[in-house]
C-alpha atoms as an extended CHARMM CRD file, in Angstrom:
* protein
*
        92  EXT
         1         1  MET       CA              2.4710000000        2.0920000000       -2.6180000000  PROA      1               0.0000000000
         2         2  GLU       CA             -0.8480000000        2.7920000000       -4.2740000000  PROA      2               0.0000000000
         3         3  LEU       CA             -4.2900000000        1.6830000000       -3.0960000000  PROA      3               0.0000000000
         4         4  GLU       CA             -7.7100000000        1.8740000000       -4.6890000000  PROA      4               0.0000000000
         5         5  LEU       CA            -10.1580000000        3.4430000000       -2.2500000000  PROA      5               0.0000000000
         6         6  ARG       CA            -13.8320000000        2.8230000000       -2.9740000000  PROA      6               0.0000000000
         7         7  PHE       CA            -16.6300000000        4.8650000000       -1.4480000000  PROA      7               0.0000000000
         8         8  PHE       CA            -20.3430000000        4.1810000000       -1.1560000000  PROA      8               0.0000000000
         9         9  ALA       CA            -23.5390000000        6.1650000000       -0.5460000000  PROA      9               0.0000000000
        10        10  THR       CA            -22.9860000000        9.3810000000        1.4460000000  PROA      10              0.0000000000
        11        11  PHE       CA            -19.2180000000        8.8440000000        1.6060000000  PROA      11              0.0000000000
        12        12  ARG       CA            -19.1390000000        8.7890000000       -2.1960000000  PROA      12              0.0000000000
        13        13  GLU       CA            -20.9660000000       12.1260000000       -2.2060000000  PROA      13              0.0000000000
        14        14  VAL       CA            -18.3740000000       13.6300000000        0.1500000000  PROA      14              0.0000000000
        15        15  VAL       CA            -15.4020000000       12.4260000000       -1.8990000000  PROA      15              0.0000000000
        16        16  GLY       CA            -17.1120000000       13.2100000000       -5.1910000000  PROA      16              0.0000000000
        17        17  GLN       CA            -16.0570000000        9.9650000000       -6.8640000000  PROA      17              0.0000000000
        18        18  LYS       CA            -16.7880000000        6.2610000000       -6.7050000000  PROA      18              0.0000000000
        19        19  SER       CA            -13.0960000000        5.4160000000       -6.2970000000  PROA      19              0.0000000000
        20        20  ILE       CA             -9.7440000000        7.1210000000       -6.0540000000  PROA      20              0.0000000000
        21        21  TYR       CA             -6.1590000000        5.9670000000       -6.1380000000  PROA      21              0.0000000000
        22        22  TRP       CA             -4.2920000000        6.9170000000       -2.9840000000  PROA      22              0.0000000000
        23        23  ARG       CA             -0.5480000000        6.8110000000       -2.3630000000  PROA      23              0.0000000000
        24        24  VAL       CA              0.5750000000        5.7330000000        1.1040000000  PROA      24              0.0000000000
        25        25  ASP       CA              3.7980000000        4.7020000000        2.8140000000  PROA      25              0.0000000000
        26        26  ASP       CA              4.8540000000        1.0910000000        2.3870000000  PROA      26              0.0000000000
        27        27  ASP       CA              4.0740000000        0.3030000000        6.0380000000  PROA      27              0.0000000000
        28        28  ALA       CA              0.6150000000        1.9380000000        6.0290000000  PROA      28              0.0000000000
        29        29  THR       CA             -2.3070000000        0.4090000000        7.8940000000  PROA      29              0.0000000000
        30        30  VAL       CA             -6.0590000000        0.7810000000        7.4990000000  PROA      30              0.0000000000
        31        31  GLY       CA             -5.9410000000        3.2170000000       10.4190000000  PROA      31              0.0000000000
        32        32  ASP       CA             -3.4040000000        5.3900000000        8.6110000000  PROA      32              0.0000000000
        33        33  VAL       CA             -5.6450000000        5.5200000000        5.5540000000  PROA      33              0.0000000000
        34        34  LEU       CA             -8.7660000000        6.3750000000        7.5510000000  PROA      34              0.0000000000
        35        35  GLU       CA             -6.9240000000        9.0990000000        9.4640000000  PROA      35              0.0000000000
        36        36  SER       CA             -5.6330000000       10.6410000000        6.2480000000  PROA      36              0.0000000000
        37        37  LEU       CA             -9.1230000000       10.5320000000        4.6970000000  PROA      37              0.0000000000
        38        38  GLU       CA            -10.6190000000       12.3050000000        7.7080000000  PROA      38              0.0000000000
        39        39  ALA       CA             -7.9070000000       14.9730000000        7.4070000000  PROA      39              0.0000000000
        40        40  GLU       CA             -8.2900000000       15.3690000000        3.6260000000  PROA      40              0.0000000000
        41        41  TYR       CA            -12.0920000000       15.5430000000        3.3670000000  PROA      41              0.0000000000
        42        42  ASP       CA            -13.9730000000       17.8290000000        5.7730000000  PROA      42              0.0000000000
        43        43  GLY       CA            -17.1420000000       15.7920000000        5.2510000000  PROA      43              0.0000000000
        44        44  LEU       CA            -15.4130000000       12.6610000000        6.5600000000  PROA      44              0.0000000000
        45        45  ALA       CA            -13.8800000000       14.2580000000        9.6620000000  PROA      45              0.0000000000
        46        46  GLY       CA            -15.1040000000       12.3550000000       12.7140000000  PROA      46              0.0000000000
        47        47  ARG       CA            -17.1730000000        9.9410000000       10.6350000000  PROA      47              0.0000000000
        48        48  LEU       CA            -14.7030000000        7.0550000000       10.2290000000  PROA      48              0.0000000000
        49        49  ILE       CA            -12.8350000000        6.6760000000       13.5210000000  PROA      49              0.0000000000
        50        50  GLU       CA            -14.0130000000        6.6550000000       17.1280000000  PROA      50              0.0000000000
        51        51  ASP       CA            -11.8090000000        5.9540000000       20.1560000000  PROA      51              0.0000000000
        52        52  GLY       CA             -9.0100000000        4.5890000000       17.9670000000  PROA      52              0.0000000000
        53        53  ALA       CA            -11.2280000000        2.0710000000       16.1560000000  PROA      53              0.0000000000
        54        54  VAL       CA            -13.4110000000        2.0090000000       13.0720000000  PROA      54              0.0000000000
        55        55  LYS       CA            -16.5690000000        3.8320000000       14.0700000000  PROA      55              0.0000000000
        56        56  PRO       CA            -19.5070000000        1.5380000000       14.8950000000  PROA      56              0.0000000000
        57        57  HSD       CA            -21.7270000000        0.7650000000       11.9180000000  PROA      57              0.0000000000
        58        58  VAL       CA            -19.0630000000        1.9270000000        9.4380000000  PROA      58              0.0000000000
        59        59  ASN       CA            -17.8320000000       -0.9580000000        7.3160000000  PROA      59              0.0000000000
        60        60  VAL       CA            -14.2760000000       -0.9810000000        5.9900000000  PROA      60              0.0000000000
        61        61  LEU       CA            -13.2090000000       -3.8460000000        3.7460000000  PROA      61              0.0000000000
        62        62  LYS       CA             -9.7390000000       -4.7960000000        2.5650000000  PROA      62              0.0000000000
        63        63  ASN       CA            -10.0530000000       -6.7080000000       -0.6940000000  PROA      63              0.0000000000
        64        64  GLY       CA            -13.6200000000       -7.6590000000        0.2450000000  PROA      64              0.0000000000
        65        65  ARG       CA            -12.8890000000       -8.7540000000        3.8280000000  PROA      65              0.0000000000
        66        66  GLU       CA            -14.2150000000       -6.7460000000        6.7630000000  PROA      66              0.0000000000
        67        67  VAL       CA            -11.2160000000       -5.3310000000        8.6610000000  PROA      67              0.0000000000
        68        68  VAL       CA            -12.8280000000       -5.9620000000       12.0740000000  PROA      68              0.0000000000
        69        69  HSD       CA            -12.3320000000       -9.6680000000       11.2790000000  PROA      69              0.0000000000
        70        70  LEU       CA             -8.6910000000       -9.0300000000       10.3890000000  PROA      70              0.0000000000
        71        71  GLU       CA             -6.6630000000       -6.6790000000       12.6070000000  PROA      71              0.0000000000
        72        72  GLY       CA             -9.0060000000       -3.6940000000       12.6390000000  PROA      72              0.0000000000
        73        73  MET       CA             -7.1980000000       -0.3770000000       12.3530000000  PROA      73              0.0000000000
        74        74  ALA       CA             -3.8400000000       -2.2130000000       12.4870000000  PROA      74              0.0000000000
        75        75  THR       CA             -4.6370000000       -4.2300000000        9.3450000000  PROA      75              0.0000000000
        76        76  THR       CA             -1.6220000000       -3.9470000000        7.0660000000  PROA      76              0.0000000000
        77        77  LEU       CA             -1.9430000000       -3.0540000000        3.4140000000  PROA      77              0.0000000000
        78        78  ASP       CA             -0.1130000000       -4.0830000000        0.2690000000  PROA      78              0.0000000000
        79        79  ASP       CA              0.4150000000       -2.3010000000       -3.0210000000  PROA      79              0.0000000000
        80        80  GLY       CA             -2.7090000000       -2.6240000000       -5.1760000000  PROA      80              0.0000000000
        81        81  ASP       CA             -5.1130000000       -3.4260000000       -2.3240000000  PROA      81              0.0000000000
        82        82  ALA       CA             -8.6900000000       -2.1910000000       -2.5730000000  PROA      82              0.0000000000
        83        83  VAL       CA            -10.1490000000       -0.5580000000        0.5290000000  PROA      83              0.0000000000
        84        84  SER       CA            -13.9220000000       -0.0770000000        0.4920000000  PROA      84              0.0000000000
        85        85  VAL       CA            -15.6420000000        2.3070000000        2.9310000000  PROA      85              0.0000000000
        86        86  PHE       CA            -19.3740000000        2.0420000000        3.6140000000  PROA      86              0.0000000000
        87        87  PRO       CA            -21.3250000000        4.4930000000        5.8000000000  PROA      87              0.0000000000
        88        88  PRO       CA            -23.9100000000        3.3230000000        8.3230000000  PROA      88              0.0000000000
        89        89  VAL       CA            -26.9990000000        2.0160000000        6.5750000000  PROA      89              0.0000000000
        90        90  ALA       CA            -30.5260000000        2.3840000000        7.9320000000  PROA      90              0.0000000000
        91        91  GLY       CA            -33.8150000000        1.2720000000        6.6050000000  PROA      91              0.0000000000
        92        92  GLY       CA            -36.3210000000       -1.4360000000        6.8120000000  PROA      92              0.0000000000
């Protein structure tokens, strides 16, 4: 299946694009996608996953819904889903 992956702020700089289309197995989860992104892009290695979960302060949304409110890394995906990845944000 094919997903649209959307990146923001520093993650967009690492990937070099606002969004990409990514092919995954039909039974892929959010965790599978994050693991493959960390493996594919050196600048994302260690920045998305910590102790088997989405790293604190990193926001990952499936079709606009935060995955921590779904099934976290085990959140299943469907063909055509949009997965948005936001880095930690600081400021005041």
